mmCIF file of C-alpha atoms in Angstrom:
data_model
loop_
_atom_site.group_PDB
_atom_site.id
_atom_site.type_symbol
_atom_site.label_atom_id
_atom_site.label_comp_id
_atom_site.label_asym_id
_atom_site.label_seq_id
_atom_site.Cartn_x
_atom_site.Cartn_y
_atom_site.Cartn_z
ATOM 1 C CA THR F 1 12.581 -23.610 -4.131
ATOM 2 C CA GLN F 2 9.819 -21.687 -5.768
ATOM 3 C CA LEU F 3 9.581 -20.981 -9.380
ATOM 4 C CA LEU F 4 7.505 -18.686 -11.688
ATOM 5 C CA GLU F 5 8.169 -18.904 -15.224
ATOM 6 C CA GLN F 6 6.799 -16.394 -17.801
ATOM 7 C CA SER F 7 6.525 -16.911 -21.193
ATOM 8 C CA PRO F 8 7.136 -15.694 -23.802
ATOM 9 C CA GLN F 9 10.433 -13.932 -22.254
ATOM 10 C CA PHE F 10 9.967 -11.474 -25.228
ATOM 11 C CA LEU F 11 7.035 -10.582 -27.885
ATOM 12 C CA SER F 12 6.906 -7.926 -30.064
ATOM 13 C CA ILE F 13 3.840 -6.956 -32.141
ATOM 14 C CA GLN F 14 1.779 -4.545 -34.091
ATOM 15 C CA GLU F 15 -0.435 -1.914 -32.831
ATOM 16 C CA GLY F 16 -4.034 -3.282 -32.830
ATOM 17 C CA GLU F 17 -3.274 -7.247 -32.799
ATOM 18 C CA ASN F 18 -4.178 -9.302 -28.982
ATOM 19 C CA LEU F 19 -1.717 -11.500 -27.140
ATOM 20 C CA THR F 20 -1.509 -13.262 -24.065
ATOM 21 C CA VAL F 21 1.512 -13.721 -21.676
ATOM 22 C CA TYR F 22 1.455 -16.294 -19.097
ATOM 23 C CA CYS F 23 3.061 -17.303 -15.566
ATOM 24 C CA ASN F 24 3.328 -21.018 -15.078
ATOM 25 C CA SER F 25 4.315 -22.711 -11.538
ATOM 26 C CA SER F 26 4.701 -26.175 -10.102
ATOM 27 C CA SER F 27 4.047 -24.566 -6.862
ATOM 28 C CA VAL F 28 0.771 -23.279 -5.511
ATOM 29 C CA PHE F 29 0.378 -19.432 -4.076
ATOM 30 C CA SER F 30 -2.042 -17.417 -2.385
ATOM 31 C CA SER F 31 -2.213 -14.663 -4.459
ATOM 32 C CA LEU F 32 -0.663 -13.124 -7.416
ATOM 33 C CA GLN F 33 0.089 -9.734 -8.569
ATOM 34 C CA TRP F 34 0.652 -8.360 -12.098
ATOM 35 C CA TYR F 35 3.473 -5.189 -12.090
ATOM 36 C CA ARG F 36 3.914 -3.447 -15.529
ATOM 37 C CA GLN F 37 7.554 -1.531 -15.466
ATOM 38 C CA GLU F 38 9.009 1.022 -17.984
ATOM 39 C CA PRO F 39 12.115 1.758 -18.974
ATOM 40 C CA GLY F 40 13.810 3.763 -16.489
ATOM 41 C CA GLU F 41 11.438 3.065 -13.983
ATOM 42 C CA GLY F 42 10.163 1.054 -10.804
ATOM 43 C CA PRO F 43 7.551 -1.476 -11.567
ATOM 44 C CA VAL F 44 3.725 -0.435 -10.866
ATOM 45 C CA LEU F 45 1.072 -2.627 -9.866
ATOM 46 C CA LEU F 46 -1.950 -3.662 -12.389
ATOM 47 C CA VAL F 47 -3.761 -5.804 -10.432
ATOM 48 C CA THR F 48 -3.764 -9.005 -7.345
ATOM 49 C CA VAL F 49 -6.053 -11.599 -7.674
ATOM 50 C CA VAL F 50 -6.602 -14.215 -4.720
ATOM 51 C CA THR F 51 -9.043 -16.793 -5.658
ATOM 52 C CA GLY F 52 -8.417 -20.148 -7.790
ATOM 53 C CA GLY F 53 -10.566 -18.887 -11.241
ATOM 54 C CA GLU F 54 -10.578 -15.349 -10.851
ATOM 55 C CA VAL F 55 -10.719 -13.249 -13.479
ATOM 56 C CA LYS F 56 -10.412 -9.414 -13.492
ATOM 57 C CA LYS F 57 -10.471 -6.825 -15.741
ATOM 58 C CA LEU F 58 -8.389 -3.810 -16.443
ATOM 59 C CA LYS F 59 -9.943 -1.759 -19.387
ATOM 60 C CA ARG F 60 -7.997 -4.038 -22.367
ATOM 61 C CA LEU F 61 -6.211 -6.020 -20.331
ATOM 62 C CA THR F 62 -7.867 -9.072 -18.647
ATOM 63 C CA PHE F 63 -6.273 -11.176 -15.797
ATOM 64 C CA GLN F 64 -6.909 -14.848 -14.956
ATOM 65 C CA PHE F 65 -5.507 -16.697 -11.775
ATOM 66 C CA GLY F 66 -5.608 -20.435 -12.624
ATOM 67 C CA ASP F 67 -7.944 -22.790 -10.524
ATOM 68 C CA ALA F 68 -5.263 -24.635 -8.863
ATOM 69 C CA ARG F 69 -3.374 -21.014 -8.426
ATOM 70 C CA LYS F 70 -0.464 -22.324 -9.826
ATOM 71 C CA ASP F 71 -0.968 -20.552 -12.968
ATOM 72 C CA SER F 72 -1.780 -17.066 -14.406
ATOM 73 C CA SER F 73 -2.461 -14.953 -17.746
ATOM 74 C CA LEU F 74 -2.620 -11.936 -18.642
ATOM 75 C CA HIS F 75 -4.653 -10.987 -22.219
ATOM 76 C CA ILE F 76 -4.629 -7.533 -23.865
ATOM 77 C CA THR F 77 -6.714 -6.756 -26.322
ATOM 78 C CA ALA F 78 -6.139 -4.296 -29.734
ATOM 79 C CA ALA F 79 -2.592 -3.704 -28.149
ATOM 80 C CA GLN F 80 -1.261 -0.211 -28.035
ATOM 81 C CA PRO F 81 2.226 1.253 -27.965
ATOM 82 C CA GLY F 82 1.725 2.672 -24.467
ATOM 83 C CA ASP F 83 1.364 -1.130 -23.514
ATOM 84 C CA THR F 84 5.088 -1.496 -24.100
ATOM 85 C CA GLY F 85 6.967 -2.897 -21.072
ATOM 86 C CA LEU F 86 8.152 -5.448 -19.139
ATOM 87 C CA TYR F 87 5.519 -7.360 -17.202
ATOM 88 C CA LEU F 88 6.069 -9.388 -14.362
ATOM 89 C CA CYS F 89 3.950 -11.621 -12.038
ATOM 90 C CA ALA F 90 4.870 -11.971 -8.855
ATOM 91 C CA GLY F 91 3.211 -15.148 -6.525
ATOM 92 C CA GLY F 92 2.651 -14.757 -2.379
ATOM 93 C CA ASN F 93 3.704 -17.913 -0.580
ATOM 94 C CA SER F 94 2.648 -19.034 2.812
ATOM 95 C CA ASN F 95 6.034 -17.464 4.412
ATOM 96 C CA TYR F 96 4.361 -13.803 3.411
ATOM 97 C CA GLN F 97 6.814 -13.891 0.446
ATOM 98 C CA LEU F 98 6.386 -12.785 -3.090
ATOM 99 C CA ILE F 99 8.177 -14.532 -5.634
ATOM 100 C CA TRP F 100 8.593 -13.150 -8.861
ATOM 101 C CA GLY F 101 9.338 -14.215 -12.644
ATOM 102 C CA ALA F 102 11.567 -12.528 -14.958
ATOM 103 C CA GLY F 103 9.318 -11.058 -17.104
ATOM 104 C CA THR F 104 7.902 -10.592 -20.322
ATOM 105 C CA LYS F 105 9.310 -7.767 -22.097
ATOM 106 C CA LEU F 106 6.547 -6.626 -24.874
ATOM 107 C CA ILE F 107 7.081 -3.992 -27.561
ATOM 108 C CA ILE F 108 3.988 -2.934 -29.347
ATOM 109 C CA LYS F 109 4.837 -1.242 -32.410
ATOM 110 C CA PRO F 110 2.746 1.836 -34.086
ATOM 111 C CA LYS Y 1 2.248 12.495 -2.398
ATOM 112 C CA ALA Y 2 5.961 12.323 -3.198
ATOM 113 C CA GLY Y 3 6.520 8.895 -4.547
ATOM 114 C CA VAL Y 4 9.745 6.501 -3.334
ATOM 115 C CA THR Y 5 13.154 8.321 -3.917
ATOM 116 C CA GLN Y 6 16.008 6.484 -4.295
ATOM 117 C CA THR Y 7 19.575 8.069 -4.619
ATOM 118 C CA PRO Y 8 21.945 7.522 -5.801
ATOM 119 C CA ARG Y 9 20.461 6.810 -9.367
ATOM 120 C CA TYR Y 10 23.180 5.593 -11.106
ATOM 121 C CA LEU Y 11 26.873 5.018 -9.788
ATOM 122 C CA ILE Y 12 30.473 3.288 -10.612
ATOM 123 C CA LYS Y 13 32.252 1.398 -8.684
ATOM 124 C CA THR Y 14 35.459 -0.913 -8.954
ATOM 125 C CA ARG Y 15 35.807 -4.709 -7.737
ATOM 126 C CA GLY Y 16 36.586 -4.717 -3.924
ATOM 127 C CA GLN Y 17 34.789 -1.312 -2.933
ATOM 128 C CA GLN Y 18 31.734 -1.046 -0.840
ATOM 129 C CA VAL Y 19 28.516 0.835 -1.968
ATOM 130 C CA THR Y 20 25.679 2.532 0.226
ATOM 131 C CA LEU Y 21 22.217 3.072 -1.594
ATOM 132 C CA SER Y 22 19.507 5.067 0.330
ATOM 133 C CA CYS Y 23 15.513 4.576 -0.133
ATOM 134 C CA SER Y 24 13.362 7.399 1.418
ATOM 135 C CA PRO Y 25 9.539 5.600 1.179
ATOM 136 C CA ILE Y 26 6.265 7.283 0.845
ATOM 137 C CA SER Y 27 5.106 9.348 3.727
ATOM 138 C CA GLY Y 28 3.120 7.273 6.192
ATOM 139 C CA HIS Y 29 4.461 3.860 5.288
ATOM 140 C CA ARG Y 30 6.635 1.874 6.959
ATOM 141 C CA SER Y 31 7.952 -1.157 5.428
ATOM 142 C CA VAL Y 32 11.058 -0.687 3.083
ATOM 143 C CA SER Y 33 11.810 -3.841 1.118
ATOM 144 C CA TRP Y 34 14.732 -4.060 -1.219
ATOM 145 C CA TYR Y 35 15.089 -5.888 -4.639
ATOM 146 C CA GLN Y 36 18.246 -6.718 -7.100
ATOM 147 C CA GLN Y 37 17.247 -6.894 -10.694
ATOM 148 C CA THR Y 38 19.356 -8.215 -13.278
ATOM 149 C CA PRO Y 39 18.234 -8.914 -17.158
ATOM 150 C CA GLY Y 40 18.767 -12.792 -16.624
ATOM 151 C CA GLN Y 41 17.295 -13.414 -12.869
ATOM 152 C CA GLY Y 42 14.570 -10.701 -12.856
ATOM 153 C CA LEU Y 43 13.521 -9.448 -9.223
ATOM 154 C CA GLN Y 44 15.593 -11.010 -6.858
ATOM 155 C CA PHE Y 45 14.225 -9.892 -2.757
ATOM 156 C CA LEU Y 46 17.061 -9.149 -1.029
ATOM 157 C CA PHE Y 47 15.306 -8.143 2.561
ATOM 158 C CA GLU Y 48 12.378 -6.237 4.068
ATOM 159 C CA TYR Y 49 12.551 -3.582 6.642
ATOM 160 C CA PHE Y 50 9.586 -2.652 8.977
ATOM 161 C CA SER Y 51 9.619 -0.605 12.385
ATOM 162 C CA GLU Y 52 13.423 -0.475 12.170
ATOM 163 C CA THR Y 53 13.576 -4.196 12.197
ATOM 164 C CA GLN Y 54 14.413 -6.717 9.194
ATOM 165 C CA ARG Y 55 11.616 -8.717 9.132
ATOM 166 C CA ASN Y 56 12.575 -10.962 5.896
ATOM 167 C CA LYS Y 57 15.543 -11.679 4.081
ATOM 168 C CA GLY Y 58 16.589 -13.500 0.976
ATOM 169 C CA ASN Y 59 19.196 -15.474 -0.049
ATOM 170 C CA PHE Y 60 22.338 -12.947 -0.789
ATOM 171 C CA PRO Y 61 25.338 -13.590 0.890
ATOM 172 C CA GLY Y 62 26.556 -11.470 4.180
ATOM 173 C CA ARG Y 63 28.271 -8.203 1.988
ATOM 174 C CA PHE Y 64 24.823 -7.296 1.607
ATOM 175 C CA SER Y 65 22.978 -5.730 4.594
ATOM 176 C CA GLY Y 66 20.478 -2.863 5.367
ATOM 177 C CA ARG Y 67 18.795 -1.042 7.934
ATOM 178 C CA GLN Y 68 15.906 1.220 8.226
ATOM 179 C CA PHE Y 69 15.692 4.461 10.706
ATOM 180 C CA SER Y 70 13.183 5.674 12.650
ATOM 181 C CA ASN Y 71 11.321 7.905 10.082
ATOM 182 C CA SER Y 72 10.809 4.716 7.855
ATOM 183 C CA ARG Y 73 14.218 5.925 5.457
ATOM 184 C CA SER Y 74 16.179 2.906 4.723
ATOM 185 C CA GLU Y 75 19.939 2.119 3.616
ATOM 186 C CA MET Y 76 21.257 -1.086 1.733
ATOM 187 C CA ASN Y 77 25.079 -1.618 1.788
ATOM 188 C CA VAL Y 78 27.149 -4.054 -0.299
ATOM 189 C CA SER Y 79 30.778 -4.456 0.965
ATOM 190 C CA THR Y 80 33.814 -5.935 -1.101
ATOM 191 C CA LEU Y 81 31.631 -5.587 -4.294
ATOM 192 C CA GLU Y 82 31.979 -8.198 -7.142
ATOM 193 C CA LEU Y 83 31.277 -7.364 -10.861
ATOM 194 C CA GLY Y 84 28.229 -9.889 -10.597
ATOM 195 C CA ASP Y 85 26.608 -7.339 -7.927
ATOM 196 C CA SER Y 86 26.116 -4.799 -11.211
ATOM 197 C CA ALA Y 87 21.959 -4.591 -11.066
ATOM 198 C CA LEU Y 88 19.291 -2.233 -10.751
ATOM 199 C CA TYR Y 89 19.068 -1.952 -7.275
ATOM 200 C CA LEU Y 90 14.861 -1.415 -6.344
ATOM 201 C CA CYS Y 91 13.873 -0.258 -3.036
ATOM 202 C CA ALA Y 92 9.969 -0.678 -2.750
ATOM 203 C CA SER Y 93 7.721 1.166 0.166
ATOM 204 C CA SER Y 94 4.240 -0.246 1.447
ATOM 205 C CA LEU Y 95 1.923 0.631 4.678
ATOM 206 C CA GLU Y 96 2.288 -2.314 6.616
ATOM 207 C CA VAL Y 97 5.008 -5.336 6.117
ATOM 208 C CA THR Y 98 4.083 -6.855 2.790
ATOM 209 C CA GLY Y 99 2.518 -10.015 3.228
ATOM 210 C CA ASN Y 100 1.017 -11.964 0.001
ATOM 211 C CA THR Y 101 -1.123 -8.901 -1.197
ATOM 212 C CA GLY Y 102 0.307 -5.857 -0.401
ATOM 213 C CA GLU Y 103 0.947 -3.165 -2.679
ATOM 214 C CA LEU Y 104 4.499 -2.456 -3.562
ATOM 215 C CA PHE Y 105 5.152 0.776 -4.314
ATOM 216 C CA PHE Y 106 8.751 1.316 -6.162
ATOM 217 C CA GLY Y 107 11.285 4.014 -6.862
ATOM 218 C CA GLU Y 108 12.996 4.335 -9.711
ATOM 219 C CA GLY Y 109 16.153 2.319 -8.782
ATOM 220 C CA SER Y 110 19.810 3.128 -8.246
ATOM 221 C CA ARG Y 111 22.002 1.225 -11.063
ATOM 222 C CA LEU Y 112 25.225 0.058 -10.123
ATOM 223 C CA THR Y 113 27.985 -0.785 -12.626
ATOM 224 C CA VAL Y 114 30.700 -2.521 -10.886
ATOM 225 C CA LEU Y 115 34.181 -2.537 -12.856
#
């Protein structure tokens, strides 16, 4: 059974701080997606990475796919209250399915 | 362009009852996927429909079923409800069969409480 473990499960920091959340597996994935879900809403896609070692930047967010395509990280620089939400990673497997992590709940305090 | 619409948004049922949830995808999207979201388990894949055919199915019991209509709207049904079925049920649409890299567009979900 393929699993994606996200850490930490919960993170509460002050506005302006930097943070990194992780998405790890013992399995290889062909792609890795990151979504953000705000309370009362469905998840919204932030990025898709498909190449081992790939780095993508979205304003203050930096996403990295591990060289072996088993893990990924999301780094946020100078976090803002608007970054608050549940961050979910989802890995694409060889059966064309998405395997989801349980999420990191992030709270940015003003 | 309207987003994914799910109805009802909230509902309360008792054990043993059955429930039907509805999902209208973004216009032009032909694939609809259903997910169960609980705090401890995250998103669990239920099934995906494309052109009225079930293309993929997760590891849920037969009490969970779904269908897709010719206009791409989809319904999912849960029979003989159990307390553990309490969850947020999310519907997601995409242009084609999701695959590994397709973007999913989620609705706001239907929150089911089973008493």
